[in-house]
Coordinates of C-alpha atoms in Angstrom, one line a residue:
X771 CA 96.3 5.9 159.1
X772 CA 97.8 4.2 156.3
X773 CA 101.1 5.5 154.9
X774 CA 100.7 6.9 151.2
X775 CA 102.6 5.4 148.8
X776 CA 103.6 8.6 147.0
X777 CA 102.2 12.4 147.3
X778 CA 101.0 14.5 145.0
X779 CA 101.7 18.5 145.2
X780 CA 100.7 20.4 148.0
X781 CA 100.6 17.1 150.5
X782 CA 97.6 15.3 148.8
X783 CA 97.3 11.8 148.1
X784 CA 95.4 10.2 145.6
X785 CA 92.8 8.2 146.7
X786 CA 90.9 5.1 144.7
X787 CA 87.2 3.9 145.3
X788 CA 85.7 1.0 144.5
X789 CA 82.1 1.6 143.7
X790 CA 78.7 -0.3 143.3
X791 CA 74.9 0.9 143.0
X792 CA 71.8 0.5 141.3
X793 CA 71.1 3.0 139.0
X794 CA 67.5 3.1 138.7
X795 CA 66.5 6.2 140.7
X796 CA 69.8 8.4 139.8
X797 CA 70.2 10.6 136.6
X798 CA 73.0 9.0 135.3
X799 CA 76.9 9.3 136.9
X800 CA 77.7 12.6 136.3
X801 CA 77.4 15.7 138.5
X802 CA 74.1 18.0 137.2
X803 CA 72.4 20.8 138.7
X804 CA 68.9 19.9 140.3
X805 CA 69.1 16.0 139.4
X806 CA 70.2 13.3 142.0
X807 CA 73.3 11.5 139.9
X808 CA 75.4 9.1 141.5
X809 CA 78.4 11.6 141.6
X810 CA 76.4 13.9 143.3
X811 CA 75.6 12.0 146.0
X812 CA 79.0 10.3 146.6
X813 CA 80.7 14.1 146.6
X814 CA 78.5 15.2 148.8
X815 CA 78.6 12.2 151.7
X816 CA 82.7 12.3 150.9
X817 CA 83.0 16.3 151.2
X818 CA 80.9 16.0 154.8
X819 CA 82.9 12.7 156.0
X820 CA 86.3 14.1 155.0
X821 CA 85.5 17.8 155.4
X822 CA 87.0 19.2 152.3
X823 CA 85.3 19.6 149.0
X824 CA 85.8 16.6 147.1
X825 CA 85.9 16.2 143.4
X826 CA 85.8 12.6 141.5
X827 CA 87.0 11.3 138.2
X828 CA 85.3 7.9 137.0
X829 CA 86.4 5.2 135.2
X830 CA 83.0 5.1 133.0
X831 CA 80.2 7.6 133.0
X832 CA 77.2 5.5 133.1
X833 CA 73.8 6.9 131.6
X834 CA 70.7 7.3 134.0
X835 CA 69.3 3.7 134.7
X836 CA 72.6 2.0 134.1
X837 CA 74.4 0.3 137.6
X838 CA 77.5 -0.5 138.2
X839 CA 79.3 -3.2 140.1
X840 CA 82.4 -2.8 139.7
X841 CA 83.4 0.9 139.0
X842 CA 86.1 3.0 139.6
X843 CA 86.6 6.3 140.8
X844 CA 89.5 8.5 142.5
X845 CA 90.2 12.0 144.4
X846 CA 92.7 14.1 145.8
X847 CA 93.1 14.5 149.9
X848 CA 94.4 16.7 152.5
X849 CA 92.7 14.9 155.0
X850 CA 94.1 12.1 157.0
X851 CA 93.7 9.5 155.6
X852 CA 92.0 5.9 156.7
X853 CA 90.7 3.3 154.1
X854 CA 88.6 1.1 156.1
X855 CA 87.1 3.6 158.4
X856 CA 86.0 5.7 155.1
X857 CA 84.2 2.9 153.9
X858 CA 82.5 2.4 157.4
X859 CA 81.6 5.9 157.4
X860 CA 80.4 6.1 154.2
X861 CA 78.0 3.3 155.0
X862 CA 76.3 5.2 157.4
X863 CA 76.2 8.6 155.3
X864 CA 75.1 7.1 151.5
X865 CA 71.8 5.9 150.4
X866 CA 70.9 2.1 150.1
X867 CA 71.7 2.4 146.2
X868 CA 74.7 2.9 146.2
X869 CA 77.9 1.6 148.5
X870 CA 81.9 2.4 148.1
X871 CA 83.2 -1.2 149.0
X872 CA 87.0 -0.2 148.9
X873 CA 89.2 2.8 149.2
X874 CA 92.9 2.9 149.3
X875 CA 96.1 5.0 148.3
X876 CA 96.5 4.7 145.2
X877 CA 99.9 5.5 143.2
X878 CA 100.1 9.3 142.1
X879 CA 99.4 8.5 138.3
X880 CA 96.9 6.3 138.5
X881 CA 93.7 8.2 136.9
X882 CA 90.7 6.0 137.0
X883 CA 89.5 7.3 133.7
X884 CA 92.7 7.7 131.6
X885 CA 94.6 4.5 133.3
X886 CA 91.9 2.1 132.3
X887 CA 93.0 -0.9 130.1
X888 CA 89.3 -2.2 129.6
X889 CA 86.0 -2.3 130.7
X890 CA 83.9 -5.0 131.5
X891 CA 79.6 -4.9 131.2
X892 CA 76.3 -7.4 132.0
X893 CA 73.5 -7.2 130.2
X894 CA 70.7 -9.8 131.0
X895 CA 68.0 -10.5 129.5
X896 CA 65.3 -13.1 130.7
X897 CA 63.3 -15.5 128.0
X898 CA 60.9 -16.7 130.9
X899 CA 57.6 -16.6 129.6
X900 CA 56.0 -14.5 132.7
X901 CA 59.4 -11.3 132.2
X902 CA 61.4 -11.2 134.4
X903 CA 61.4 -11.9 138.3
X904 CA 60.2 -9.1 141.0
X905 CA 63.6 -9.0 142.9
X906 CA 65.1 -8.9 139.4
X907 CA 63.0 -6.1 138.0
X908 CA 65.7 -3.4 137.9
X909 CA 68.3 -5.3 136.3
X910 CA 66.6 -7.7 133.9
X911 CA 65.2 -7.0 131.0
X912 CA 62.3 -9.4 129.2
X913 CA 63.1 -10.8 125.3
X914 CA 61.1 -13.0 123.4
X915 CA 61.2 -16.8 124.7
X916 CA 62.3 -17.9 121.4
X917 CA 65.3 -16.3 120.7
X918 CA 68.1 -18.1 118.6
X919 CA 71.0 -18.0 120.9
X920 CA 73.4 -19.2 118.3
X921 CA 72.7 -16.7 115.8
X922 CA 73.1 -13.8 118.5
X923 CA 76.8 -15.3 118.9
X924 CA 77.5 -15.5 115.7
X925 CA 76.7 -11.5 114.8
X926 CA 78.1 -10.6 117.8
X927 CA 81.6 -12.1 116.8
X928 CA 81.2 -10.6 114.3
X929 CA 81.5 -7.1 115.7
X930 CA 85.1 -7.5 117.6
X931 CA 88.0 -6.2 116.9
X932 CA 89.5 -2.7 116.4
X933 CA 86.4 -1.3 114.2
X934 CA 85.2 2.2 113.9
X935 CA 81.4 1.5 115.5
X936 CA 79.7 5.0 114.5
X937 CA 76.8 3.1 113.9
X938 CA 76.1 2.3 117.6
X939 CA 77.2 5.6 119.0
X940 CA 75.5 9.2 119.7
X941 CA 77.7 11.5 118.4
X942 CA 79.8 13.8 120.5
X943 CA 81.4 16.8 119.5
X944 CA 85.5 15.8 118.9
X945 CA 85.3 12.7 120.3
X946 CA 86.3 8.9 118.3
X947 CA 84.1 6.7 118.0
X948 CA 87.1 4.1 117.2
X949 CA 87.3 1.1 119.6
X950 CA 88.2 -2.0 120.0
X951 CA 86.3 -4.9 121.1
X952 CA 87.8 -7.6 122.6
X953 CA 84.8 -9.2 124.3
X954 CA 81.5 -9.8 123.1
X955 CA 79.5 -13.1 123.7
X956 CA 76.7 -14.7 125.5
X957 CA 75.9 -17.6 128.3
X958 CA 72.5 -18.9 129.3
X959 CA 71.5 -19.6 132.5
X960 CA 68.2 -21.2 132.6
X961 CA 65.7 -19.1 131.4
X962 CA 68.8 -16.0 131.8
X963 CA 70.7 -14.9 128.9
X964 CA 73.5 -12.7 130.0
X965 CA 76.0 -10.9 127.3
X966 CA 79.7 -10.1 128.2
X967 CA 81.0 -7.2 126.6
X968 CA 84.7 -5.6 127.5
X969 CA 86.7 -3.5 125.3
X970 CA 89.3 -0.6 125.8
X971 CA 86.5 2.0 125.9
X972 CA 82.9 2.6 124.9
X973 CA 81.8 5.7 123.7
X974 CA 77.7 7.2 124.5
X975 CA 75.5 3.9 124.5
X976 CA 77.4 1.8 122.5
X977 CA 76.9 -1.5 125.0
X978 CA 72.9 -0.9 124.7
X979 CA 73.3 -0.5 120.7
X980 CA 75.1 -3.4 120.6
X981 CA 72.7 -5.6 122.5
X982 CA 69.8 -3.8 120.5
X983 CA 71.4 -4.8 117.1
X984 CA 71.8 -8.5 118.4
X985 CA 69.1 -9.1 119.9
X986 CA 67.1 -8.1 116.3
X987 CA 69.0 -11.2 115.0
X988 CA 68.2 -13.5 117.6
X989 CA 64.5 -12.5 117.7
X990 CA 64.8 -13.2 114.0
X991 CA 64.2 -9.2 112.6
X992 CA 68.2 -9.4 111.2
X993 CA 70.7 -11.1 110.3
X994 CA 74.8 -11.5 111.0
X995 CA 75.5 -10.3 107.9
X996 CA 73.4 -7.0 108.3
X997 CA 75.4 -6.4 111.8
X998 CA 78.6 -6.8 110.5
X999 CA 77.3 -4.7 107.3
X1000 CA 76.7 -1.7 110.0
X1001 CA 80.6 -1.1 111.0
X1002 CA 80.7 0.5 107.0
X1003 CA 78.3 3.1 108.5
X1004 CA 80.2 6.5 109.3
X1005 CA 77.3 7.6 112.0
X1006 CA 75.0 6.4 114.1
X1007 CA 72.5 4.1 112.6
X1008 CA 68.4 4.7 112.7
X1009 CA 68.0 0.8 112.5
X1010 CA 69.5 -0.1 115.4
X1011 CA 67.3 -0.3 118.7
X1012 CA 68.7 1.1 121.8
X1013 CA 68.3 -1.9 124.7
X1014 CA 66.5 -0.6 127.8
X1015 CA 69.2 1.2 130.6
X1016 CA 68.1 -1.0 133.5
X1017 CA 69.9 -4.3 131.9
X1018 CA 73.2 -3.0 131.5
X1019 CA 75.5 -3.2 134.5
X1020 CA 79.3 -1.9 134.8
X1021 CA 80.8 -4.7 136.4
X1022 CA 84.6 -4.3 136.4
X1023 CA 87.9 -1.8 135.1
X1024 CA 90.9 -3.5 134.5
X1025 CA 94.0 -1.7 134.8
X1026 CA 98.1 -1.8 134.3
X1027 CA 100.6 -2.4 136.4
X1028 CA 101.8 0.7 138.3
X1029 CA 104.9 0.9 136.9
X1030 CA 102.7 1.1 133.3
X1031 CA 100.0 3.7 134.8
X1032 CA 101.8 6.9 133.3
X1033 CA 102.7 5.3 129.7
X1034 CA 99.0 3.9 129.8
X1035 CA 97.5 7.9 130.2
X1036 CA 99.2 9.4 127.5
X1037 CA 98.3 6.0 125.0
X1038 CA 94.4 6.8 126.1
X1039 CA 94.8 10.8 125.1
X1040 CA 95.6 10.2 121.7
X1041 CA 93.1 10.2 119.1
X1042 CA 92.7 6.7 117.2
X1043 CA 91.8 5.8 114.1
X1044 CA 91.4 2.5 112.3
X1045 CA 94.4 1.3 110.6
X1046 CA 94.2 1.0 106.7
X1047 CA 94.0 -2.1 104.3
X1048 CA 98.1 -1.5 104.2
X1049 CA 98.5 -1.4 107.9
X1050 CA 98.6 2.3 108.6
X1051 CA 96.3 4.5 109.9
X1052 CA 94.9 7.5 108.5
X1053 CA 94.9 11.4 109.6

């Protein structure tokens, strides 16, 4: 078995998956009543494996469609505890779509969700003339072959930084729509364009609005200026096209050192807002 680090009340420990699976066929991440979501599935192969009821907090809830590479969840244990033959277990109880590829003790204050320094998504995109290939289906998504590359990188610089980006968001009741991009570019691989996007959070379908507002420039529709022009909007903008689920991938959670974890949880609580021409931020 191998030897906590720390324990939480009660004797549990505090256990950390790493998580991939194509999200075609699930309803999304979270738990709903009736409707096969990836956290359905994983609480129900961990509570029969474990024998206990298990309940999982995420690093992102992905929407239905979206996969993940690289995600991050964590649960509380009674049970003995053995990483490796979890993982070997589990690849006999889940379905072929999605896997847990690591689990370990993790420190008592790490909170996948709330601990999480940045986020890191795919989306691709394929200019080939024929769409996209068969065993590629699910995760690529066809664009017009004559996109202009360049201009897509130039609006989407033009979108980082700490910016309130209510114009790419679905509203949700209390929540900031205040982030802060710190990644946002493209590569092309062949006939492949594939956008990098990371910041400290996203809020409801901001990657997929994102790509949708860029990809109108590069297919010629808009220009930078009219992406930049949309962080002045204070909710979310009709113009802006919402990119297809199935090209958008989760693909990694960055996250402090653990003697940073408990400082990190209380800085992700607070409520942000942009800071002011003067330097300060408003109420």
């Amino acid at each position: 078995m191998d030897e906590p680090a720390a324990l939480l009340g009660g004797g549990l420990i505090r256990v950390r998956l790493d998580i991939s699976y194509d999200g075609t066929d699930f309803t999304g991440w979270a738990r709903q009543p009736g409707l096969r979501t990836v956290q359905g599935v994983l609480e129900e192969s961990l509570s029969k494996v474990l024998r206990e009821p298990i309940q999982l907090t995420v690093a992102g809830r992905t929407d239905a469609g979206v996969h993940a590479e690289g995600q991050v969840a964590h649960f509380d244990s009674a049970a003995e505890f053995d990483g490796p033959k979890l993982v070997h277990r589990l690849a006999r109880f889940l379905p072929k779509d999605v896997r847990v590829k690591d689990a370990c003790v993790a420190p008592p204050e790490f909170d996948a969700r709330f601990s999480a320094v940045r986020r890191h998504y795919v989306y691709r995109l394929t200019t080939a003339p024929y769409g996209a290939e068969p065993l590629a289906a699910r995760s690529v998504v066809p664009c017009k072959p004559g996109v202009d590359l360049e201009a897509m990188r130039a609006a989407s610089r033009r979108l980082l930084g700490l910016h309130d980006f209510a114009a790419f968001c679905r509203r949700r009741e209390g929540a900031t729509t205040v982030r802060e991009l710190q990644r946002y570019d493209w590569e092309r691989q062949g006939d492949l364009l594939i956008a990098h996007v990371s910041a400290d959070a996203f809020c409801w379908s901001m990657v997929r609005s994102l790509v949708g507002a860029v990809l109108a420039v590069g297919e010629g529709r808009r220009t930078p200026d009219w992406v930049g022009g949309l962080l002045r909007e204070t909710q979310r903008s009709s113009s802006v096209t919402v990119a297809p689920a199935h090209g958008l991938s989760l693909v990694a959670v960055d996250y402090p050192a653990e003697a940073d974890l408990a400082a990190r949880n209380v800085q992700t609580r607070e409520m942000r807002t942009v800071p002011t021409a003067e330097g300060c931020c408003g109420d």
